[in-house]
Coordinates of C-alpha atoms in Angstrom, one line a residue:
Chain A
M29 CA 111.1 85.2 113.5
S30 CA 111.1 82.7 110.7
A31 CA 109.5 82.3 107.2
L32 CA 108.2 79.4 105.2
V33 CA 108.3 79.8 101.5
I34 CA 106.0 77.6 99.4
A35 CA 108.0 76.3 96.5
E36 CA 106.5 76.2 93.0
H37 CA 107.6 73.4 90.7
D38 CA 106.5 70.7 88.2
N39 CA 107.9 67.8 90.2
K40 CA 111.0 67.9 88.1
S41 CA 112.5 71.3 88.7
L42 CA 112.1 74.3 91.0
K43 CA 110.5 77.3 89.3
R44 CA 112.7 80.3 89.2
A45 CA 109.7 82.4 90.4
T46 CA 110.2 80.8 93.9
L47 CA 113.7 82.4 94.2
H48 CA 112.1 85.9 94.3
A49 CA 110.0 84.9 97.3
V50 CA 113.1 83.5 99.0
T51 CA 114.8 86.9 98.6
A52 CA 111.7 88.6 100.2
A53 CA 111.7 86.1 103.0
K54 CA 115.3 86.7 103.7
A55 CA 114.7 90.5 103.8
L56 CA 112.3 89.9 106.8
G57 CA 115.5 89.1 108.8
G58 CA 114.8 85.6 110.2
E59 CA 115.4 82.0 109.1
V60 CA 114.0 80.9 105.8
D61 CA 112.6 77.4 105.1
L62 CA 111.2 76.0 101.9
L63 CA 108.2 73.7 101.5
V64 CA 108.4 71.4 98.5
A65 CA 105.1 69.4 98.3
G66 CA 104.9 67.2 95.2
A67 CA 104.7 63.7 93.8
G68 CA 108.1 62.2 93.3
A69 CA 109.7 65.6 93.6
Q70 CA 112.9 64.5 95.4
G71 CA 114.9 66.2 92.7
V72 CA 113.1 69.5 93.4
A73 CA 113.8 69.1 97.1
A74 CA 117.5 68.6 96.3
Q75 CA 117.5 71.7 94.2
A76 CA 115.7 73.7 96.9
A77 CA 118.4 72.6 99.4
K78 CA 121.0 74.4 97.2
V79 CA 119.2 77.7 97.2
A80 CA 121.4 80.3 98.9
G81 CA 120.2 81.2 102.4
V82 CA 117.7 78.4 103.0
R83 CA 118.0 76.7 106.4
K84 CA 115.7 73.7 105.8
V85 CA 113.6 72.1 103.1
L86 CA 110.4 70.4 104.2
H87 CA 109.6 67.8 101.6
A88 CA 106.1 66.3 101.5
D89 CA 105.7 63.5 99.0
D90 CA 102.1 62.4 98.1
P91 CA 100.3 62.0 94.8
A92 CA 97.8 64.5 96.2
Y93 CA 100.4 67.3 96.0
G94 CA 101.5 66.4 92.4
H95 CA 99.6 69.2 90.7
G96 CA 99.6 71.9 93.4
L97 CA 95.8 71.7 94.0
A98 CA 95.0 74.3 96.7
E99 CA 92.4 72.1 98.4
N100 CA 95.2 69.6 99.3
M101 CA 98.1 72.0 99.6
A102 CA 96.5 74.5 102.0
P103 CA 95.9 72.1 104.9
L104 CA 99.5 70.8 104.6
A105 CA 100.9 74.3 104.8
V106 CA 98.6 75.2 107.7
G107 CA 99.7 72.1 109.6
L108 CA 103.4 73.2 109.2
A109 CA 102.6 76.9 109.9
G110 CA 102.9 76.7 113.7
G111 CA 106.6 77.4 113.8
Y112 CA 106.6 80.3 111.4
T113 CA 105.8 84.0 111.6
H114 CA 105.5 84.5 107.8
L115 CA 104.3 82.3 105.0
L116 CA 105.2 83.5 101.5
A117 CA 104.9 82.5 97.9
T118 CA 105.5 84.4 94.6
A119 CA 102.4 86.0 93.1
T120 CA 102.2 83.6 90.2
T121 CA 98.8 82.0 89.4
F122 CA 100.1 79.1 91.7
G123 CA 100.7 81.5 94.6
K124 CA 97.6 83.6 94.0
N125 CA 95.5 80.5 94.0
L126 CA 97.0 78.9 97.1
M127 CA 97.9 81.6 99.6
P128 CA 94.5 83.1 100.3
R129 CA 93.2 79.6 101.1
I130 CA 96.0 79.2 103.7
A131 CA 95.4 82.7 105.1
A132 CA 91.7 82.0 105.6
L133 CA 92.3 78.7 107.3
L134 CA 94.7 80.5 109.7
D135 CA 92.1 83.3 110.1
V136 CA 94.6 86.0 109.1
A137 CA 94.6 88.6 106.3
Q138 CA 96.7 88.0 103.2
I139 CA 99.0 90.8 102.0
S140 CA 98.9 90.5 98.2
E141 CA 101.8 91.1 95.8
I142 CA 104.1 93.1 98.1
S143 CA 106.7 95.2 96.2
Q144 CA 108.6 96.4 99.3
I145 CA 109.2 95.4 102.9
I146 CA 109.3 98.2 105.3
S147 CA 109.4 96.1 108.5
P148 CA 108.3 92.5 109.3
D149 CA 104.7 93.8 109.7
T150 CA 104.6 96.7 107.2
F151 CA 104.7 96.4 103.4
V152 CA 104.2 98.4 100.2
R153 CA 101.8 96.9 97.6
P154 CA 100.5 98.2 94.3
T155 CA 96.7 98.9 94.0
Y156 CA 94.6 100.3 91.2
A157 CA 96.8 98.6 88.6
G158 CA 99.9 100.1 90.0
N159 CA 98.5 103.6 90.0
A160 CA 98.4 103.9 93.8
M161 CA 101.0 102.3 96.1
A162 CA 99.6 101.4 99.5
T163 CA 101.7 101.0 102.7
V164 CA 99.9 98.5 104.9
Q165 CA 100.5 97.2 108.4
S166 CA 99.4 93.7 109.3
L167 CA 97.7 93.4 112.7
D168 CA 97.7 89.6 112.7
A169 CA 100.2 87.4 114.5
K170 CA 101.0 85.5 111.4
R171 CA 101.5 87.0 108.0
V172 CA 100.6 85.3 104.7
I173 CA 102.2 87.1 101.8
T174 CA 102.4 86.9 98.0
V175 CA 105.5 88.6 96.5
R176 CA 105.6 90.6 93.3
A177 CA 108.5 88.8 91.5
T178 CA 109.7 91.9 89.6
A179 CA 110.2 93.8 92.8
F180 CA 112.7 91.3 94.4
E181 CA 115.8 89.9 92.7
P182 CA 115.9 86.1 92.6
A183 CA 118.0 84.4 95.3
A184 CA 121.1 82.5 94.0
A185 CA 120.0 79.0 93.0
D186 CA 123.4 77.6 94.2
G187 CA 125.6 78.0 97.2
G188 CA 123.2 76.8 99.9
N189 CA 123.4 73.6 101.9
A190 CA 120.0 73.1 103.6
T191 CA 118.9 70.0 105.4
I192 CA 115.9 68.1 103.9
E193 CA 113.2 66.9 106.3
A194 CA 110.2 64.8 105.4
A195 CA 106.8 66.4 106.1
S196 CA 103.3 65.1 105.7
G197 CA 99.8 66.3 105.7
A198 CA 96.3 64.9 105.2
G199 CA 96.8 64.1 101.6
D200 CA 93.9 64.1 99.2
K201 CA 90.8 66.0 100.4
G202 CA 88.8 64.6 97.5
L203 CA 87.4 68.0 96.5
S204 CA 89.2 68.5 93.2
R205 CA 91.1 66.6 90.6
F206 CA 93.7 67.6 88.0
V207 CA 92.5 66.8 84.4
K208 CA 95.0 68.3 82.0
A209 CA 97.3 71.1 81.3
E210 CA 97.8 72.8 77.9
L211 CA 101.0 74.7 78.3
A212 CA 102.6 76.6 75.4
N213 CA 106.0 75.3 74.4
T214 CA 107.5 77.8 72.1
G215 CA 111.2 77.2 73.0
R216 CA 111.4 80.9 73.9
P217 CA 112.1 82.1 77.5
E218 CA 109.1 82.5 79.8
L219 CA 108.0 86.1 80.1
T220 CA 108.4 86.4 83.8
S221 CA 112.1 85.4 83.6
A222 CA 113.1 86.7 80.1
R223 CA 115.9 89.2 79.9
I224 CA 114.5 90.8 76.8
I225 CA 110.8 90.9 75.7
V226 CA 109.3 91.9 72.4
S227 CA 105.6 92.6 72.6
G228 CA 103.0 93.3 70.0
G229 CA 99.7 95.1 70.3
R230 CA 96.6 95.8 68.3
G231 CA 98.7 97.5 65.7
M232 CA 100.0 94.1 64.6
Q233 CA 96.6 93.6 62.9
S234 CA 96.7 89.8 62.9
G235 CA 98.1 86.8 64.5
E236 CA 100.0 86.0 61.3
N237 CA 101.8 89.3 61.6
F238 CA 103.2 88.3 65.0
K239 CA 105.9 86.4 62.8
L240 CA 107.5 89.8 62.5
I241 CA 107.7 90.1 66.3
E242 CA 109.0 86.5 66.6
A243 CA 111.7 87.2 64.0
I244 CA 113.1 89.9 66.3
A245 CA 112.6 88.0 69.5
D246 CA 114.4 84.9 68.1
R247 CA 117.3 87.0 67.0
L248 CA 117.6 88.5 70.5
G249 CA 116.8 85.3 72.5
A250 CA 113.8 87.2 73.8
G251 CA 110.3 86.2 75.0
V252 CA 107.2 87.3 73.1
G253 CA 104.5 89.2 74.8
A254 CA 101.3 91.0 73.8
S255 CA 98.9 93.7 75.0
R256 CA 95.4 92.8 76.2
A257 CA 94.0 94.2 73.0
A258 CA 96.1 91.8 70.9
V259 CA 95.0 88.9 73.1
D260 CA 91.3 89.9 73.1
A261 CA 91.5 90.2 69.3
G262 CA 92.6 86.6 69.2
F263 CA 96.0 87.3 67.6
V264 CA 97.9 85.3 70.3
P265 CA 97.0 83.1 73.3
N266 CA 96.2 84.6 76.7
D267 CA 99.4 83.6 78.3
Y268 CA 101.2 86.2 76.1
Q269 CA 99.4 89.0 77.9
V270 CA 101.5 91.5 79.7
G271 CA 99.6 93.9 82.0
Q272 CA 97.8 94.2 85.2
T273 CA 95.4 91.4 84.4
G274 CA 98.1 89.4 82.7
K275 CA 101.8 89.0 83.6
V276 CA 103.8 91.7 85.3
V277 CA 107.3 91.8 83.8
A278 CA 110.5 93.7 84.4
P279 CA 113.1 92.6 81.8
D280 CA 116.3 94.5 81.0
L281 CA 114.8 95.5 77.6
Y282 CA 111.1 95.7 76.7
V283 CA 110.2 96.4 73.1
A284 CA 106.6 97.5 72.6
V285 CA 105.5 97.3 69.0
G286 CA 102.1 98.7 67.9
I287 CA 101.1 99.1 71.5
S288 CA 99.4 102.4 72.4
G289 CA 100.2 102.1 76.1
A290 CA 96.9 101.7 78.0
I291 CA 97.2 102.1 81.7
Q292 CA 96.5 98.4 82.1
H293 CA 99.5 97.5 79.9
L294 CA 101.8 100.0 81.5
A295 CA 101.1 98.5 84.9
G296 CA 102.6 95.3 83.6
M297 CA 105.9 96.5 82.2
K298 CA 106.8 100.0 83.5
D299 CA 109.4 98.6 85.8
S300 CA 111.5 97.3 82.9
K301 CA 115.0 98.7 82.8
V302 CA 114.9 100.0 79.2
I303 CA 111.7 100.5 77.2
V304 CA 111.6 100.9 73.4
A305 CA 108.4 101.9 71.7
I306 CA 107.7 101.5 68.0
N307 CA 104.4 103.1 66.9
K308 CA 103.2 105.1 64.0
D309 CA 101.2 107.4 66.2
A310 CA 103.6 109.9 67.7
E311 CA 101.0 110.8 70.3
A312 CA 100.6 107.3 71.7
P313 CA 101.0 107.3 75.5
I314 CA 103.6 104.5 75.3
F315 CA 106.1 107.2 74.3
Q316 CA 105.7 108.8 77.7
V317 CA 107.4 105.9 79.4
A318 CA 109.7 104.8 76.6
D319 CA 113.5 105.5 76.8
Y320 CA 113.7 105.2 73.1
G321 CA 110.8 105.9 70.8
L322 CA 110.6 105.3 67.1
V323 CA 107.7 106.8 65.2
A324 CA 107.4 104.5 62.3
D325 CA 105.2 102.0 60.5
L326 CA 106.0 98.7 62.2
F327 CA 105.5 96.7 59.0
K328 CA 108.5 98.6 57.6
A329 CA 110.5 99.0 60.9
L330 CA 110.5 95.4 62.1
P331 CA 112.0 93.9 58.9
E332 CA 114.5 96.8 58.9
L333 CA 115.3 96.0 62.6
A334 CA 115.9 92.3 61.8
A335 CA 118.2 93.3 59.0
E336 CA 120.1 95.8 61.1
L337 CA 120.6 93.2 63.9
D338 CA 122.0 90.7 61.4
K339 CA 124.2 93.4 59.8
Q340 CA 125.7 94.4 63.1
G341 CA 126.2 90.7 64.1
L342 CA 123.8 91.1 67.0
S343 CA 121.6 88.2 66.0
K344 CA 122.0 85.2 68.3
N345 CA 120.2 82.9 65.9
K346 CA 119.1 83.9 62.5
P347 CA 115.8 82.4 61.6
S348 CA 115.6 81.1 58.1
S349 CA 112.3 82.9 57.3
Chain B
M19 CA 70.3 74.8 91.9
K20 CA 70.9 78.2 93.4
V21 CA 73.9 80.3 92.3
L22 CA 75.2 83.0 94.5
V23 CA 77.3 85.8 92.9
A24 CA 79.3 88.4 94.9
V25 CA 79.6 91.8 93.3
K26 CA 81.7 94.8 94.2
R27 CA 81.3 98.5 93.5
T28 CA 84.5 100.0 92.3
I29 CA 85.8 103.1 90.5
D30 CA 84.9 102.7 86.8
A31 CA 87.6 100.8 85.0
N32 CA 87.9 103.7 82.5
V33 CA 88.6 106.4 85.0
K34 CA 92.2 107.4 85.7
V35 CA 92.5 107.3 89.5
R36 CA 94.1 110.1 91.4
V37 CA 95.9 109.7 94.7
K38 CA 94.6 112.1 97.4
A39 CA 97.1 114.8 98.3
D40 CA 96.9 113.8 102.0
G41 CA 98.0 110.3 101.2
T42 CA 94.9 108.7 102.8
G43 CA 93.6 106.9 99.6
V44 CA 92.4 107.7 96.1
E45 CA 89.9 110.4 95.2
T46 CA 86.4 108.9 95.0
A47 CA 84.3 112.1 95.3
N48 CA 82.5 112.9 92.1
V49 CA 84.2 109.9 90.4
K50 CA 82.2 107.6 88.2
M51 CA 81.6 104.2 89.9
A52 CA 80.7 100.9 88.3
M53 CA 80.5 97.2 88.9
N54 CA 84.0 95.6 89.0
P55 CA 84.5 94.2 85.5
F56 CA 85.3 90.7 86.8
C57 CA 82.1 90.7 88.9
E58 CA 80.1 91.6 85.7
I59 CA 81.6 88.4 84.1
A60 CA 80.5 86.5 87.2
I61 CA 76.9 87.7 87.0
E62 CA 76.8 87.0 83.2
E63 CA 78.0 83.4 83.7
A64 CA 75.4 82.8 86.4
V65 CA 72.6 84.2 84.2
R66 CA 73.8 82.0 81.3
L67 CA 73.6 79.0 83.6
R68 CA 70.0 79.9 84.4
E69 CA 69.2 80.4 80.8
A70 CA 70.6 77.0 80.1
N71 CA 68.3 75.6 82.8
I72 CA 71.3 74.6 85.0
A73 CA 70.7 77.2 87.6
S74 CA 67.2 77.8 89.1
E75 CA 67.9 81.1 90.8
V76 CA 70.7 83.7 90.7
I77 CA 71.2 85.8 93.8
A78 CA 73.6 88.8 93.7
V79 CA 75.3 89.8 97.0
S80 CA 77.2 92.9 97.8
A81 CA 78.5 94.5 101.0
G82 CA 79.2 98.1 101.8
P83 CA 77.4 101.5 102.2
Q84 CA 74.0 102.3 100.8
A85 CA 75.5 103.2 97.4
V86 CA 76.3 99.5 96.6
Q87 CA 72.6 99.1 95.9
E88 CA 73.3 100.8 92.5
T89 CA 75.7 97.9 91.7
L90 CA 73.1 95.4 92.9
R91 CA 70.6 97.0 90.6
S92 CA 73.1 96.6 87.7
A93 CA 73.4 92.9 88.6
L94 CA 69.6 92.6 88.6
A95 CA 69.4 94.3 85.2
I96 CA 71.9 91.8 83.7
G97 CA 69.5 89.1 85.0
A98 CA 70.0 88.2 88.7
D99 CA 66.7 87.2 90.3
R100 CA 67.1 89.0 93.6
A101 CA 69.8 90.6 95.7
I102 CA 71.2 90.8 99.2
H103 CA 72.9 93.9 100.6
V104 CA 75.0 93.6 103.7
V105 CA 74.9 97.2 105.0
T106 CA 78.1 98.5 106.6
D107 CA 80.3 101.6 106.5
V108 CA 83.4 99.7 107.6
A109 CA 86.0 99.5 104.8
L110 CA 85.7 95.7 104.2
Q111 CA 88.8 93.5 103.6
P112 CA 88.7 90.1 101.8
L113 CA 88.6 87.9 104.9
A114 CA 85.7 89.8 106.4
I115 CA 83.8 89.6 103.0
A116 CA 84.5 85.9 102.8
K117 CA 83.0 85.5 106.3
L118 CA 79.9 87.5 105.4
L119 CA 79.5 85.3 102.2
R120 CA 80.0 82.1 104.2
A121 CA 77.1 83.2 106.6
I122 CA 74.9 84.0 103.6
A123 CA 75.8 80.7 101.9
A124 CA 74.7 78.9 105.1
K125 CA 71.3 80.5 104.8
E126 CA 70.8 80.3 101.1
Q127 CA 72.5 76.9 100.5
P128 CA 73.7 77.6 96.9
K129 CA 75.4 74.9 94.9
L130 CA 77.8 77.3 93.2
I131 CA 79.2 80.7 94.2
I132 CA 80.8 82.8 91.4
L133 CA 83.1 85.7 92.2
G134 CA 85.4 87.9 90.1
K135 CA 89.0 86.8 90.4
Q136 CA 90.0 90.2 91.7
A137 CA 88.6 93.7 92.1
I138 CA 90.3 96.4 90.1
D139 CA 90.6 98.8 93.1
D140 CA 92.6 96.8 95.8
D141 CA 93.8 94.1 93.3
N142 CA 93.8 91.6 96.2
N143 CA 92.6 88.4 94.4
Q144 CA 91.7 86.7 97.6
T145 CA 88.0 86.6 98.5
G146 CA 87.0 83.6 96.4
Q147 CA 89.9 81.4 97.7
M148 CA 89.2 82.5 101.3
L149 CA 85.5 81.7 101.0
A150 CA 86.3 78.3 99.6
A151 CA 88.6 77.7 102.5
L152 CA 86.0 78.7 105.1
L153 CA 83.3 76.5 103.5
D154 CA 85.8 73.7 102.8
W155 CA 84.6 73.7 99.2
P156 CA 86.7 73.2 96.1
Q157 CA 87.9 76.3 94.3
A158 CA 88.3 76.8 90.5
T159 CA 90.0 80.2 90.2
F160 CA 90.8 82.3 87.1
A161 CA 88.2 80.3 85.1
S162 CA 88.0 80.8 81.3
K163 CA 85.5 77.9 80.7
L164 CA 82.9 76.3 83.0
K165 CA 81.1 73.1 82.2
I166 CA 78.6 71.7 84.7
E167 CA 77.0 68.3 84.6
G168 CA 74.9 67.3 87.6
D169 CA 77.1 67.7 90.7
D170 CA 80.3 67.7 88.7
A171 CA 82.0 70.7 87.1
E172 CA 85.0 70.8 84.8
V173 CA 86.7 74.2 84.8
T174 CA 89.5 75.5 82.5
R175 CA 91.7 77.9 84.4
E176 CA 94.1 80.5 83.0
V177 CA 97.5 79.8 84.5
D178 CA 101.0 81.0 83.8
G179 CA 102.2 79.4 80.6
G180 CA 98.7 78.4 79.4
L181 CA 95.6 76.6 80.5
E182 CA 94.8 74.0 83.2
T183 CA 91.6 72.0 83.5
I184 CA 90.4 70.6 86.8
A185 CA 87.4 68.6 87.9
I186 CA 85.5 69.6 91.0
K187 CA 82.5 68.5 93.0
L188 CA 79.7 70.9 93.7
P189 CA 79.1 72.8 95.9
A190 CA 82.1 74.9 94.7
I191 CA 83.6 78.3 94.3
V192 CA 84.5 79.6 90.8
T193 CA 86.4 82.9 90.2
T194 CA 86.2 84.5 86.8
D195 CA 89.0 85.5 84.4
L196 CA 88.5 87.9 81.5
R197 CA 87.8 85.4 78.8
L198 CA 85.1 83.4 80.5
N199 CA 82.4 85.4 78.7
E200 CA 81.5 88.8 77.4
P201 CA 78.9 90.4 79.6
R202 CA 75.8 91.6 77.9
Y203 CA 74.6 95.2 78.0
A204 CA 71.5 95.5 80.2
S205 CA 68.5 96.4 78.0
L206 CA 66.2 99.3 79.0
P207 CA 63.2 97.0 79.7
N208 CA 65.5 94.9 81.9
I209 CA 66.8 97.9 83.7
M210 CA 63.2 98.9 84.4
K211 CA 62.3 95.4 85.5
A212 CA 65.4 95.4 87.9
K213 CA 63.8 98.3 89.8
K214 CA 61.0 96.0 90.9
K215 CA 63.2 93.1 92.0
T216 CA 63.9 92.6 95.8
I217 CA 67.0 93.7 97.6
D218 CA 67.1 92.3 101.1
T219 CA 69.2 94.1 103.6
L220 CA 71.2 92.7 106.5
K221 CA 73.9 93.9 108.9
P222 CA 77.2 92.1 109.6
E223 CA 75.9 91.7 113.2
D224 CA 72.8 89.9 111.9
L225 CA 75.2 87.4 110.4
G226 CA 77.4 87.2 113.5
V227 CA 80.4 88.4 111.6
D228 CA 83.2 90.6 113.0
V229 CA 84.3 92.8 110.0
T230 CA 87.1 94.6 111.9
P231 CA 90.0 95.3 109.4
R232 CA 93.2 93.2 109.9
L233 CA 95.4 95.5 107.8
N234 CA 95.9 99.2 108.6
V235 CA 96.5 101.3 105.5
L236 CA 99.2 103.7 106.7
K237 CA 99.4 105.7 103.5
V238 CA 98.7 105.7 99.8
E239 CA 101.1 107.3 97.3
E240 CA 101.6 107.8 93.6
P241 CA 104.1 105.4 92.1
A242 CA 107.5 106.7 91.1
R243 CA 106.9 108.2 87.7
R244 CA 108.9 107.1 84.7
K245 CA 110.4 109.8 82.6
G246 CA 110.0 109.7 78.9
G247 CA 113.2 109.4 76.9
V248 CA 114.2 110.4 73.4
K249 CA 112.8 109.8 69.9
V250 CA 115.2 108.1 67.5
A251 CA 115.2 108.9 63.8
D252 CA 115.4 105.4 62.4
V253 CA 116.1 101.7 63.1
A254 CA 119.9 102.2 62.7
E255 CA 120.0 104.9 65.4
L256 CA 117.8 102.7 67.7
V257 CA 120.1 99.7 67.4
S258 CA 123.2 101.9 68.0
K259 CA 121.6 103.5 71.1
L260 CA 120.6 100.1 72.5
R261 CA 124.1 98.8 71.9
S262 CA 126.3 101.6 73.1
E263 CA 124.2 103.8 75.3
A264 CA 121.7 101.4 77.1
K265 CA 124.0 98.4 76.6
V266 CA 121.1 96.0 76.6
I267 CA 122.0 94.2 73.4
G268 CA 125.2 92.9 71.9

């Protein structure tokens, strides 16, 4: 038994998300190899070789793999799949886009977003926005899997000493071409890896008011999230969205501000270690999952919270505003 | 050009699902069903392409028992021209659906197939990508903007951390994300008109597709429930609890 994990990266550094899939792959019980396919991604291959528990890094270098296009990546992975019983990636938009294409080319099912491994062929995965947990058994000889990051701890990024082997595939299929990326660069931690997240909902009333959320987040070194309602209302961009149709997060501390707690939002954050809810509606469903609830007007509570953090010396960096 | 749109009948997005006591699945008896929201967006996008004279015909496809014809009627009411129903009582999984759609694509020769990025029941997010693989077509998943000029399409995709734009050659697969469009409500005249539109029926055998499941569902359970905690009186108490009790700040 052996597993191949498809690494996600930007040709410069290995995405932390990949480390979660490595942990899941190790839990299957066999050897774990990593595929780094990119353009000039030697540095990523070197990082991948240091990940604890990895046997071998397969490094494919071709401009066709530079942007992770599924049309080019899938045949490469399929060509390498012969020696493996399991192919895995983390269920990011990268993994979700690529892995089903690989599965179909192999004529096997994909098992999406597993949250638990029962045995090498049996897995638990959330369905119905996390409201029903299904235990499924794969009847295929090869298993293609995406892994819910929040359900598996990241593997240690250091301590490994894998060999790096060159790999190659067909290169550019000529079906698709990368045009541009517009990625937010806020200087704050990414939601999927943030230790603390402060999220705002419809109760924020405007995008301008998210400054109040940011003031808390920056004091705590936290990421900023939002409910689908806040995103749909145009307060913040879509990549802020926490929930079943957005990002699934599980930080140490999740602060939900002006969020009522729709099922779709809860599905994205209910695995957080500690949940705080600040809402003026004492009946809001968010309080049913919150460890600490504060019934208050957020426009009063957030400035007070900022002041209290400063007073107690808990602010990492005090914004000037 | 013809546009094919796959639609799925699911439990209505506003219904709170209940897991069956015997662990075999979720309760669907006497539960309101509807078109999967992402599929509604897919139909809407296709109809808009026809209204912009880019598409010539919009064909809605669904697979499943007799009841999926209700969902096809909804697609026809939004504006699809005709529909195809693959009739089967087998619980279909994404790979089987992708194979059925490939066979239908071979007959209909669409230039574009639009699907929802995922269905809100199984949350698989697979069928579009699998269909693209089987047809050896490009795939633009999680689309929030679609621009078609001749045989070229430029698609903006919602990815972690922001947006990505890719250029693809038609024929192609597009899967919809939430912000691609806001589906219209079907008007009463259009609902009446939809009743007269054609729904062709086929069986998986007619298409030469084996739909045997590849995954056995062993059991379905409720998730571990999170217990509610305490209410705090003010911000000072909150900070003190987070610091000394929960130990998550400081």
